[in-house]
Tab-separated table of C-alpha atoms in Angstrom:
chain	number	residue	atom	x	y	z
A	190	MET	CA	64.896	82.322	26.808
A	191	PRO	CA	67.044	82.387	29.983
A	192	LEU	CA	66.181	80.062	32.844
A	193	ASP	CA	63.447	81.471	35.080
A	194	CYS	CA	65.321	81.137	38.364
A	195	ASN	CA	62.058	81.035	40.284
A	196	GLU	CA	61.148	77.707	38.694
A	197	THR	CA	63.977	76.108	40.681
A	198	PHE	CA	61.782	76.257	43.783
A	199	ARG	CA	59.515	73.576	42.343
A	200	SER	CA	62.395	71.166	43.021
A	201	LEU	CA	63.136	72.442	46.529
A	202	ASN	CA	61.983	69.196	48.152
A	203	ALA	CA	64.832	67.307	46.471
A	204	GLY	CA	66.765	68.375	49.541
A	205	LEU	CA	70.404	69.102	50.324
A	206	PRO	CA	73.430	66.818	50.569
A	207	ASP	CA	73.963	65.897	54.211
A	208	ASP	CA	77.109	67.971	54.744
A	209	VAL	CA	75.498	71.074	53.255
A	210	ALA	CA	72.322	70.533	55.297
A	211	ARG	CA	74.359	70.392	58.537
A	212	LEU	CA	76.207	73.582	57.641
A	213	LYS	CA	72.962	75.348	56.836
A	214	ALA	CA	71.349	74.257	60.108
A	215	ALA	CA	74.296	75.689	62.047
A	216	GLY	CA	74.172	78.903	60.040
A	217	TYR	CA	77.540	78.508	58.320
A	218	TYR	CA	76.076	79.882	55.128
A	219	ASP	CA	79.287	80.939	53.372
A	220	GLU	CA	80.804	77.468	53.718
A	221	ALA	CA	77.531	75.820	52.670
A	222	ILE	CA	77.377	78.032	49.558
A	223	ALA	CA	80.991	77.174	48.701
A	224	ARG	CA	80.151	73.460	48.850
A	225	ILE	CA	77.066	74.015	46.682
A	226	ASP	CA	79.211	75.875	44.132
A	227	ALA	CA	81.670	72.987	44.061
A	228	ARG	CA	78.875	70.493	43.439
A	229	LEU	CA	77.313	72.626	40.727
A	230	ALA	CA	80.705	72.814	38.998
A	231	GLU	CA	80.689	68.997	38.847
A	232	ASP	CA	77.351	68.745	37.069
A	233	TRP	CA	78.494	66.069	34.659
A	234	THR	CA	80.855	63.146	35.035
A	235	SER	CA	80.987	59.661	33.568
A	236	THR	CA	80.401	56.132	34.643
A	237	GLN	CA	82.667	54.934	31.826
A	238	ASN	CA	86.388	54.290	31.961
A	239	GLY	CA	88.924	54.257	29.172
A	240	PRO	CA	88.593	55.811	25.724
A	241	ASN	CA	84.778	56.064	25.805
A	242	ARG	CA	84.719	58.212	28.943
A	243	ALA	CA	84.230	61.585	27.219
A	244	ALA	CA	81.755	60.147	24.741
A	245	ASN	CA	79.399	58.869	27.437
A	246	PRO	CA	78.668	61.713	29.821
A	247	THR	CA	76.071	60.990	32.488
A	248	PRO	CA	74.614	63.286	35.105
A	249	GLN	CA	76.308	63.125	38.487
A	250	GLY	CA	73.034	64.054	40.165
A	251	VAL	CA	69.434	64.360	39.072
A	252	ASP	CA	68.332	67.661	37.582
A	253	ALA	CA	65.879	68.185	40.453
A	254	GLN	CA	68.721	68.282	42.970
A	255	ARG	CA	70.651	70.758	40.820
A	256	MET	CA	67.571	72.994	40.791
A	257	ALA	CA	67.214	72.574	44.551
A	258	LEU	CA	70.850	73.541	45.062
A	259	LEU	CA	70.372	76.712	43.010
A	260	ALA	CA	67.326	77.679	45.078
A	261	GLN	CA	68.994	76.794	48.384
A	262	ARG	CA	72.088	78.777	47.441
A	263	GLU	CA	70.046	81.935	47.016
A	264	MET	CA	68.055	81.212	50.172
A	265	MET	CA	71.276	81.059	52.184
A	266	CYS	CA	72.451	84.348	50.662
A	267	ARG	CA	69.293	85.976	52.008
A	268	LEU	CA	68.855	84.287	55.386
A	269	PRO	CA	71.238	86.541	57.384
A	270	ARG	CA	69.175	89.597	56.385
A	271	GLU	CA	66.062	87.922	57.772
A	272	TYR	CA	67.676	87.157	61.144
A	273	PRO	CA	69.764	90.244	61.988
A	274	TYR	CA	69.633	90.425	65.820
A	275	THR	CA	71.877	88.757	68.363
A	276	GLU	CA	70.322	88.138	71.774
A	277	ALA	CA	71.771	91.371	73.158
A	278	GLN	CA	70.446	93.338	70.173
A	279	ALA	CA	67.049	91.692	70.445
A	280	VAL	CA	66.785	92.551	74.146
A	281	ALA	CA	67.816	96.143	73.432
A	282	ARG	CA	65.155	96.383	70.715
A	283	MET	CA	62.427	95.176	73.079
A	284	GLN	CA	63.640	97.556	75.792
A	285	SER	CA	63.260	100.439	73.316
A	286	LEU	CA	59.632	99.449	72.730
A	287	VAL	CA	58.331	97.891	75.977
A	288	ARG	CA	58.329	99.341	79.476
A	289	ASP	CA	60.531	97.534	82.033
A	290	PHE	CA	61.506	94.714	79.672
A	291	THR	CA	64.307	92.497	81.015
A	292	PRO	CA	66.830	90.032	79.538
A	293	GLU	CA	65.317	87.286	81.722
A	294	GLU	CA	61.929	87.990	80.178
A	295	PHE	CA	63.399	87.608	76.701
A	296	ARG	CA	65.010	84.278	77.580
A	297	ALA	CA	61.676	83.024	78.912
A	298	LEU	CA	60.032	83.996	75.632
A	299	ASP	CA	62.785	82.185	73.743
A	300	ARG	CA	62.353	78.998	75.810
A	301	ALA	CA	58.586	79.140	75.189
A	302	GLY	CA	59.112	79.340	71.420
A	303	ARG	CA	57.661	82.851	71.222
A	304	VAL	CA	60.550	84.378	69.241
A	305	ASP	CA	61.791	83.023	65.918
A	306	TRP	CA	65.526	82.412	65.553
A	307	ARG	CA	68.160	80.671	63.454
A	308	PHE	CA	71.853	80.114	63.769
A	309	VAL	CA	74.084	82.546	61.866
A	310	GLU	CA	77.723	81.460	62.027
A	311	GLY	CA	76.814	79.176	64.919
A	312	VAL	CA	75.202	81.946	67.003
A	313	LYS	CA	71.466	82.366	67.562
A	314	HIS	CA	70.047	85.335	65.668
A	315	TYR	CA	66.463	86.543	65.896
A	316	GLN	CA	63.979	87.302	63.135
A	317	LYS	CA	63.786	90.957	62.173
A	318	ARG	CA	60.070	91.385	63.042
A	319	PHE	CA	59.975	89.356	66.254
A	320	ALA	CA	59.221	92.474	68.332
A	321	GLU	CA	56.295	93.487	66.127
A	322	THR	CA	54.829	90.003	66.567
A	323	LEU	CA	54.878	90.320	70.353
A	324	LEU	CA	53.507	93.861	70.396
A	325	ASP	CA	50.734	93.275	67.864
A	326	THR	CA	49.483	89.865	69.013
A	327	ASP	CA	50.051	89.731	72.786
A	328	PRO	CA	47.807	92.102	74.803
A	329	ALA	CA	50.182	92.016	77.762
A	330	TYR	CA	53.000	93.464	75.687
A	331	GLY	CA	50.633	95.791	73.869
A	332	ALA	CA	49.677	97.293	77.242
A	333	ARG	CA	53.343	97.954	78.042
A	334	ARG	CA	54.181	99.686	74.769
A	335	LEU	CA	56.081	102.922	75.216
A	336	ASP	CA	54.202	104.255	72.178
A	337	PRO	CA	50.462	103.442	72.139
A	338	GLY	CA	49.580	100.736	69.649
A	339	PRO	CA	46.708	100.803	67.193
A	340	ASP	CA	43.187	100.389	68.569
A	341	GLY	CA	41.416	97.637	66.649
A	342	SER	CA	37.961	98.231	68.120
A	343	ALA	CA	36.795	100.520	65.295
A	344	ALA	CA	37.882	98.001	62.646
A	345	ARG	CA	36.061	95.198	64.452
A	346	ALA	CA	32.930	97.351	64.684
A	347	ARG	CA	33.040	97.880	60.904
A	348	ARG	CA	33.441	94.142	60.380
A	349	ARG	CA	30.447	93.422	62.599
A	350	ALA	CA	28.374	95.890	60.574
A	351	VAL	CA	29.505	94.274	57.298
A	352	HIS	CA	28.743	90.796	58.633
A	353	GLU	CA	25.248	91.865	59.676
A	354	GLN	CA	24.632	93.452	56.273
A	355	MET	CA	25.818	90.330	54.441
A	356	VAL	CA	23.571	88.082	56.544
A	357	ARG	CA	20.625	90.449	56.064
A	358	THR	CA	20.971	91.290	52.350
A	359	GLY	CA	23.251	88.554	51.032
A	360	SER	CA	26.210	90.756	50.056
A	361	ALA	CA	28.260	93.884	50.658
A	362	SER	CA	30.151	95.887	48.027
A	363	ALA	CA	32.658	98.716	47.762
A	364	ARG	CA	34.153	100.758	44.946
A	365	ILE	CA	37.874	100.989	45.608
A	366	THR	CA	40.806	102.921	44.142
A	367	VAL	CA	44.378	101.962	45.022
A	368	GLU	CA	47.673	103.575	44.093
A	369	SER	CA	50.952	101.676	44.323
A	370	SER	CA	54.548	102.229	43.295
A	371	ILE	CA	57.860	100.406	43.080
A	372	GLY	CA	61.433	101.483	42.508
A	373	MET	CA	65.032	100.933	43.492
A	374	SER	CA	66.575	102.563	46.524
A	375	ASN	CA	69.040	105.287	45.612
A	376	ALA	CA	71.888	103.210	47.016
A	377	ALA	CA	70.896	100.156	44.948
A	378	PHE	CA	70.537	102.245	41.796
A	379	ASP	CA	73.897	103.949	42.287
A	380	ALA	CA	75.599	100.581	42.772
A	381	ALA	CA	73.893	99.144	39.663
A	382	LEU	CA	74.852	102.200	37.599
A	383	ALA	CA	78.473	101.920	38.739
A	384	ARG	CA	78.540	98.263	37.660
A	385	ALA	CA	76.991	99.181	34.308
A	386	LYS	CA	79.609	101.898	33.677
A	387	ALA	CA	82.386	99.466	34.556
A	388	GLN	CA	81.008	97.308	31.731
A	389	GLY	CA	80.941	100.208	29.290
A	390	ARG	CA	77.220	101.041	29.581
A	391	ASP	CA	75.703	104.337	30.688
A	392	SER	CA	72.337	103.043	31.945
A	393	VAL	CA	70.709	100.357	34.065
A	394	HIS	CA	68.206	98.080	32.361
A	395	VAL	CA	65.249	97.950	34.765
A	396	ARG	CA	62.188	95.708	34.590
A	397	ALA	CA	59.342	96.218	37.076
A	398	TRP	CA	56.032	94.499	37.834
A	399	LEU	CA	53.192	95.812	40.006
A	400	PRO	CA	50.142	93.733	40.993
A	401	VAL	CA	46.782	94.965	39.727
A	402	ALA	CA	43.173	93.933	40.338
A	403	ALA	CA	42.286	90.766	38.420
A	404	ALA	CA	38.973	89.523	37.099
A	405	CYS	CA	37.305	87.042	39.447
A	406	ASP	CA	33.869	86.305	40.877
A	407	ALA	CA	34.244	88.977	43.561
A	408	GLN	CA	35.765	91.738	41.383
A	409	SER	CA	34.225	93.684	38.514
A	410	ASP	CA	34.430	97.025	36.684
A	411	LEU	CA	38.222	96.921	36.548
A	412	SER	CA	40.034	99.997	35.285
A	413	ILE	CA	43.605	101.290	35.126
A	414	ASP	CA	43.265	105.007	35.866
A	415	PHE	CA	46.879	106.197	35.755
A	416	ALA	CA	50.403	104.977	35.054
A	417	SER	CA	53.474	107.124	35.592
A	418	GLU	CA	54.672	106.020	32.155
A	419	GLN	CA	53.328	103.788	29.414
A	420	PRO	CA	53.531	100.140	30.510
A	421	ALA	CA	55.282	97.698	28.238
A	422	HIS	CA	52.587	95.111	28.968
A	423	VAL	CA	49.414	94.648	31.006
A	424	ALA	CA	48.669	91.007	31.791
A	425	PRO	CA	45.220	89.663	30.846
A	426	ALA	CA	42.489	90.281	33.405
A	427	ASP	CA	42.343	86.548	34.216
A	428	ALA	CA	46.114	86.028	34.626
A	429	PRO	CA	46.884	83.811	37.641
A	430	GLN	CA	49.128	86.560	39.043
A	431	ARG	CA	48.087	89.714	37.238
A	432	THR	CA	50.649	92.499	36.817
A	433	VAL	CA	51.419	95.705	34.965
A	434	PHE	CA	54.961	95.593	33.532
A	435	TRP	CA	57.487	98.296	32.649
A	436	GLU	CA	60.907	98.042	31.010
A	437	ALA	CA	63.327	100.967	30.744
A	438	ASP	CA	67.003	101.907	30.508
A	439	LEU	CA	67.569	104.374	33.327
A	440	THR	CA	70.401	106.882	33.692
A	441	GLN	CA	68.675	108.363	36.736
A	442	ASN	CA	66.664	106.577	39.390
A	443	ARG	CA	62.875	106.750	39.254
A	444	SER	CA	59.923	104.695	40.447
A	445	PHE	CA	56.929	103.296	38.578
A	446	THR	CA	53.443	104.226	39.793
A	447	LEU	CA	50.036	102.693	39.060
A	448	ARG	CA	46.505	103.739	40.025
A	449	TYR	CA	43.564	101.421	39.448
A	450	SER	CA	39.909	101.002	40.468
A	451	TYR	CA	37.527	98.080	40.838
A	452	THR	CA	34.322	97.000	42.542
A	453	GLN	CA	34.656	94.295	45.187
A	454	THR	CA	31.546	92.310	46.175
A	455	ALA	CA	31.486	89.909	49.128
A	456	ARG	CA	28.552	87.468	48.967
A	457	TYR	CA	27.367	85.698	52.084
A	458	ALA	CA	27.718	81.929	52.391
A	459	ASP	CA	27.222	79.499	55.242
A	460	PRO	CA	29.127	76.295	54.394
A	461	LEU	CA	27.129	74.294	56.937
A	462	SER	CA	23.669	75.411	55.765
A	463	PHE	CA	23.238	72.986	52.860
A	464	GLU	CA	23.580	69.287	52.138
A	465	PRO	CA	26.770	68.547	50.167
A	466	ASP	CA	26.426	66.454	47.026
A	467	PRO	CA	27.266	62.796	47.615
A	468	VAL	CA	29.978	62.976	44.918
A	469	GLN	CA	32.381	65.916	45.060
A	470	PRO	CA	34.727	67.126	42.278
A	471	ASP	CA	38.423	66.249	42.316
A	472	PHE	CA	39.992	69.354	40.749
A	473	ASP	CA	42.433	71.348	42.906
A	474	THR	CA	42.988	68.365	45.195
A	475	GLY	CA	46.569	67.434	44.268
A	476	GLU	CA	49.986	68.289	45.614
A	477	GLU	CA	51.941	71.304	44.336
A	478	ALA	CA	55.578	71.197	45.388
A	479	PRO	CA	57.378	72.557	47.217
A	480	HIS	CA	54.806	73.553	49.866
A	481	ILE	CA	51.421	71.971	49.169
A	482	VAL	CA	52.741	68.494	49.925
A	483	PHE	CA	50.986	65.651	51.760
A	484	THR	CA	53.613	64.903	54.400
A	485	PRO	CA	53.073	62.135	56.961
A	486	TYR	CA	52.502	64.700	59.728
A	487	LEU	CA	49.802	66.521	57.776
A	488	ARG	CA	48.126	63.266	56.711
A	489	ALA	CA	47.997	62.180	60.350
A	490	LEU	CA	46.640	65.560	61.454
A	491	ALA	CA	43.949	65.608	58.762
A	492	ALA	CA	42.887	62.074	59.686
A	493	GLN	CA	42.723	62.897	63.405
A	494	LEU	CA	40.752	66.122	62.888
A	495	THR	CA	38.175	64.440	60.647
A	496	GLU	CA	37.820	61.068	62.368
A	497	GLY	CA	34.230	59.892	62.025
A	498	VAL	CA	33.265	62.872	59.785
A	499	THR	CA	31.867	62.321	56.279
A	500	SER	CA	30.653	65.802	55.302
A	501	PRO	CA	33.322	67.753	53.358
A	502	ALA	CA	31.956	71.017	54.774
A	503	GLU	CA	32.369	69.770	58.327
A	504	LYS	CA	35.897	68.554	57.516
A	505	ALA	CA	36.798	71.999	56.172
A	506	ARG	CA	35.319	73.600	59.279
A	507	ARG	CA	37.450	71.395	61.536
A	508	PHE	CA	40.582	72.427	59.636
A	509	TYR	CA	39.584	76.071	59.965
A	510	ASP	CA	38.880	75.684	63.686
A	511	TYR	CA	42.214	73.959	64.274
A	512	ILE	CA	44.129	76.806	62.616
A	513	THR	CA	42.171	79.753	64.000
A	514	LEU	CA	42.074	78.401	67.554
A	515	ASN	CA	45.536	76.839	67.800
A	516	VAL	CA	47.971	78.635	65.487
A	517	ARG	CA	49.549	81.751	67.007
A	518	TYR	CA	50.026	84.659	64.618
A	519	HIS	CA	53.709	85.395	63.932
A	520	TYR	CA	55.246	87.784	61.431
A	521	GLN	CA	57.440	85.701	59.180
A	522	PRO	CA	60.716	86.011	57.337
A	523	ALA	CA	60.398	86.258	53.576
A	524	TYR	CA	58.708	83.146	52.193
A	525	PHE	CA	61.746	82.884	49.917
A	526	VAL	CA	63.760	81.331	52.768
A	527	LEU	CA	61.057	78.974	54.107
A	528	GLU	CA	60.663	75.246	53.509
A	529	ASP	CA	57.706	72.891	53.990
A	530	ILE	CA	55.451	75.731	55.141
A	531	PRO	CA	52.221	73.847	56.047
A	532	THR	CA	53.977	71.091	58.013
A	533	ARG	CA	55.973	73.624	59.994
A	534	CYS	CA	52.832	75.671	60.687
A	535	ALA	CA	50.895	72.651	61.910
A	536	ALA	CA	53.764	71.327	64.036
A	537	ASP	CA	54.977	74.665	65.451
A	538	ARG	CA	51.472	76.179	65.569
A	539	ARG	CA	52.554	79.609	64.401
A	540	GLY	CA	52.401	81.510	61.144
A	541	ASP	CA	51.058	84.536	59.295
A	542	CYS	CA	48.140	84.902	56.882
A	543	GLY	CA	49.755	83.100	53.946
A	544	ILE	CA	51.171	80.299	56.054
A	545	MET	CA	47.766	79.709	57.628
A	546	ALA	CA	46.136	79.764	54.179
A	547	LEU	CA	48.605	77.217	52.774
A	548	THR	CA	48.054	74.955	55.769
A	549	PHE	CA	44.274	75.094	55.328
A	550	ILE	CA	44.598	74.427	51.575
A	551	THR	CA	46.882	71.442	52.113
A	552	LEU	CA	44.677	69.862	54.789
A	553	CYS	CA	41.618	70.317	52.569
A	554	ARG	CA	43.335	68.707	49.606
A	555	ILE	CA	44.459	65.758	51.725
A	556	ALA	CA	40.781	65.269	52.606
A	557	GLY	CA	39.779	65.471	48.920
A	558	ILE	CA	38.276	68.972	49.213
A	559	PRO	CA	39.211	71.300	46.320
A	560	ALA	CA	41.126	74.287	47.668
A	561	ARG	CA	43.194	77.054	46.165
A	562	TRP	CA	45.118	80.227	46.944
A	563	GLN	CA	43.963	83.835	46.644
A	564	SER	CA	45.808	86.983	47.651
A	565	GLY	CA	46.475	90.634	47.080
A	566	LEU	CA	45.612	93.402	49.521
A	567	ALA	CA	43.399	94.059	52.499
A	568	VAL	CA	42.030	97.557	51.900
A	569	GLY	CA	39.811	99.977	53.733
A	570	PRO	CA	39.268	103.697	54.257
A	571	ASP	CA	42.367	103.882	56.459
A	572	LYS	CA	44.506	100.898	55.467
A	573	CYS	CA	46.132	99.102	52.566
A	574	GLY	CA	48.199	96.047	53.456
A	575	CYS	CA	49.355	92.733	52.029
A	576	HIS	CA	47.085	89.768	52.698
A	577	ASP	CA	46.484	86.119	51.720
A	578	TRP	CA	43.541	83.784	52.198
A	579	ALA	CA	42.114	80.503	50.869
A	580	MET	CA	39.197	79.243	48.822
A	581	PHE	CA	37.515	75.847	49.092
A	582	TYR	CA	34.815	74.168	47.004
A	583	ILE	CA	31.786	72.232	48.202
A	584	ALA	CA	29.241	71.106	45.615
A	585	PRO	CA	26.509	72.179	44.984
A	586	LYS	CA	27.355	75.575	46.528
A	587	GLY	CA	30.687	76.060	44.800
A	588	TRP	CA	33.648	78.181	45.863
A	589	MET	CA	33.696	79.745	49.319
A	590	TYR	CA	36.404	81.441	51.372
A	591	ALA	CA	38.462	80.763	54.480
A	592	ASP	CA	40.470	83.600	55.978
A	593	CYS	CA	42.237	81.837	58.822
A	594	SER	CA	44.313	84.870	59.760
A	595	TYR	CA	41.301	87.145	60.215
A	596	GLY	CA	39.497	84.296	61.966
A	597	GLY	CA	42.385	83.855	64.397
A	598	SER	CA	42.482	87.590	65.030
A	599	MET	CA	38.774	87.570	65.843
A	600	ALA	CA	39.318	84.611	68.186
A	601	ARG	CA	42.030	86.521	70.072
A	602	ALA	CA	39.634	89.485	70.398
A	603	GLY	CA	36.807	87.274	71.709
A	604	GLU	CA	34.668	87.920	68.600
A	605	GLU	CA	33.336	84.403	68.028
A	606	GLU	CA	30.624	85.423	65.557
A	607	LEU	CA	33.204	87.193	63.410
A	608	ARG	CA	35.572	84.226	63.696
A	609	ARG	CA	32.814	82.056	62.228
A	610	HIS	CA	32.137	84.683	59.542
A	611	TYR	CA	35.549	84.130	57.958
A	612	PHE	CA	34.767	80.462	57.407
A	613	GLY	CA	32.833	80.784	54.159
A	614	ASN	CA	33.118	84.543	53.754
A	615	LEU	CA	35.401	87.496	53.295
A	616	ASP	CA	34.493	91.186	53.421
A	617	PRO	CA	34.559	93.710	50.560
A	618	GLY	CA	37.838	95.209	51.760
A	619	ARG	CA	40.000	93.143	49.394
A	620	MET	CA	42.008	93.485	46.208
A	621	VAL	CA	42.521	90.179	44.414
A	622	ALA	CA	45.617	90.149	42.200
A	623	ASN	CA	46.657	86.502	42.585
A	624	ARG	CA	44.551	83.385	42.147
A	625	ALA	CA	47.361	80.835	42.148
A	626	PHE	CA	50.402	80.140	44.286
A	627	GLU	CA	53.825	80.103	42.592
A	628	ALA	CA	52.527	81.302	39.214
A	629	PRO	CA	54.891	83.039	36.760
A	630	PHE	CA	54.392	86.629	35.697
A	631	ASP	CA	53.417	87.715	32.200
A	632	PRO	CA	56.087	88.384	30.984
A	633	PRO	CA	58.093	86.152	33.340
A	634	MET	CA	60.787	87.484	35.630
A	635	THR	CA	64.016	85.587	34.994
A	636	GLY	CA	65.973	86.811	38.027
A	637	PHE	CA	65.095	85.578	41.492
A	638	ARG	CA	61.988	87.308	42.788
A	639	ALA	CA	61.749	88.753	46.279
A	640	ASP	CA	58.838	86.312	46.689
A	641	PRO	CA	58.826	83.405	44.213
A	642	TYR	CA	55.344	82.332	45.313
A	643	ASP	CA	53.140	85.402	45.737
A	644	ASN	CA	53.009	89.031	44.591
A	645	GLN	CA	51.547	91.818	46.711
A	646	CYS	CA	54.045	94.695	46.586
A	647	GLY	CA	55.594	94.108	43.168
A	648	GLU	CA	58.979	92.990	41.881
A	649	ILE	CA	61.908	94.759	40.228
A	650	GLU	CA	65.153	93.635	38.625
A	651	ALA	CA	68.219	95.554	37.466
A	652	ASP	CA	70.288	94.147	34.589
A	653	GLY	CA	68.673	90.755	35.120
A	654	VAL	CA	69.225	90.593	38.890
A	655	GLY	CA	66.116	90.469	41.086
A	656	LEU	CA	66.191	92.925	43.984
A	657	TYR	CA	64.771	92.502	47.482
A	658	GLY	CA	64.859	93.926	50.979
A	659	ASP	CA	66.204	97.442	51.416
A	660	ASP	CA	67.185	97.615	47.735
A	661	VAL	CA	63.494	97.971	46.816
A	662	VAL	CA	61.185	100.860	47.706
A	663	THR	CA	57.442	100.222	47.519
A	664	ALA	CA	54.311	102.068	48.568
A	665	LYS	CA	50.567	101.461	48.412
A	666	GLU	CA	47.592	103.556	49.472
A	667	THR	CA	43.813	103.395	49.393
A	668	LEU	CA	42.663	106.556	47.608
A	669	ARG	CA	38.936	105.760	47.594
A	670	TYR	CA	36.743	103.342	49.497
A	671	GLU	CA	33.036	103.875	48.883
A	672	GLU	CA	30.599	101.357	50.333
A	673	LYS	CA	27.788	100.558	47.919
């Protein structure tokens, strides 16, 4: 079986040679990639001289660094797409969205660390969703939008009603139907077909995966209601990242569509309402490279936040409070290009839902509290969007939830009771497809995924090459949301 390229990310922490690291930091990606290619071409050499040289090959570098170089090479191919705007372009974008926005205002935001940037060819370039971050998370900019932004008051009212029901009755449920699709853009398909014809073939071999509701404590009555064509494989209901898979030779472009239903039940839990067992389990408490890693910064932060605390529930609450009250929500570049996610979140105090979840998980594990990943979609009568959250375990209660992103959103809105709700609880507006971070698909994808860690929109590859960005067209929609 060919190498699963996505497994190279497990060695990402092996790092880069110093010269390549300096080139990457300055954004000289083409030169950095050329140096990586030269090193990869020198995989094997010898420590022997004379006639035994060829008979005694030894690795020039450890396999982990070779894997890291392969992952870093692809990351640097993708980074310029994630940071497309020069300063002048970024200012012009904000001026098209915000009334009376000035270049001086942008520079002040930059100095305050409010806009994400990297060097590209030695020049600062800004992250492609920096404007959306400012408009969606800063009320001052929201009030100056040229087009009115969404009003979140109705959604918060629904969440308050759900919270009250869960406290009163112990749970809240919904029967949900979702439809999703994935395909290649016409431009990407035409380019792939042209390459295939140049090689003497008249079709593009396409493989596609879409996430689907998985079996877990909160989800039941799973059904696949419609597929645009017969899938080649449906992963088991308990797969760590459950998918429906298609494989086809295409002479004309088409997408793959899936419709599925499930019942989601959110059960109420108060992590501080019971006495934890004196001995807690030790599963799901270890490191998982490259991101769930116990760095010195995170160890120091966990120790400071829990000084004098013995209860694991109280420790988890302090981690949750730190993230929801201190980490500013920022839309992120693709996780593909990120390194050391929890340390960067804790030090920079910014991140999105998955970054906050990984930071909470890592801090919990440092403190010996079992914690794991869960993700899929946030769904409702009028929404269907990607979302990640965390789970943590306190005996004798068992698994509970921490949605730091929703908690932080409630903090920004002044909804303290709802902020506390998302420590221990979710709401029924979820679709769980993934119960592990960085899990392979069934069957595995051998080309680089758009996201090697998570799966919310699906993945597609053409003739063994994983596609991402504008080359992929995805859609998802809530077709039914019936509260039970």
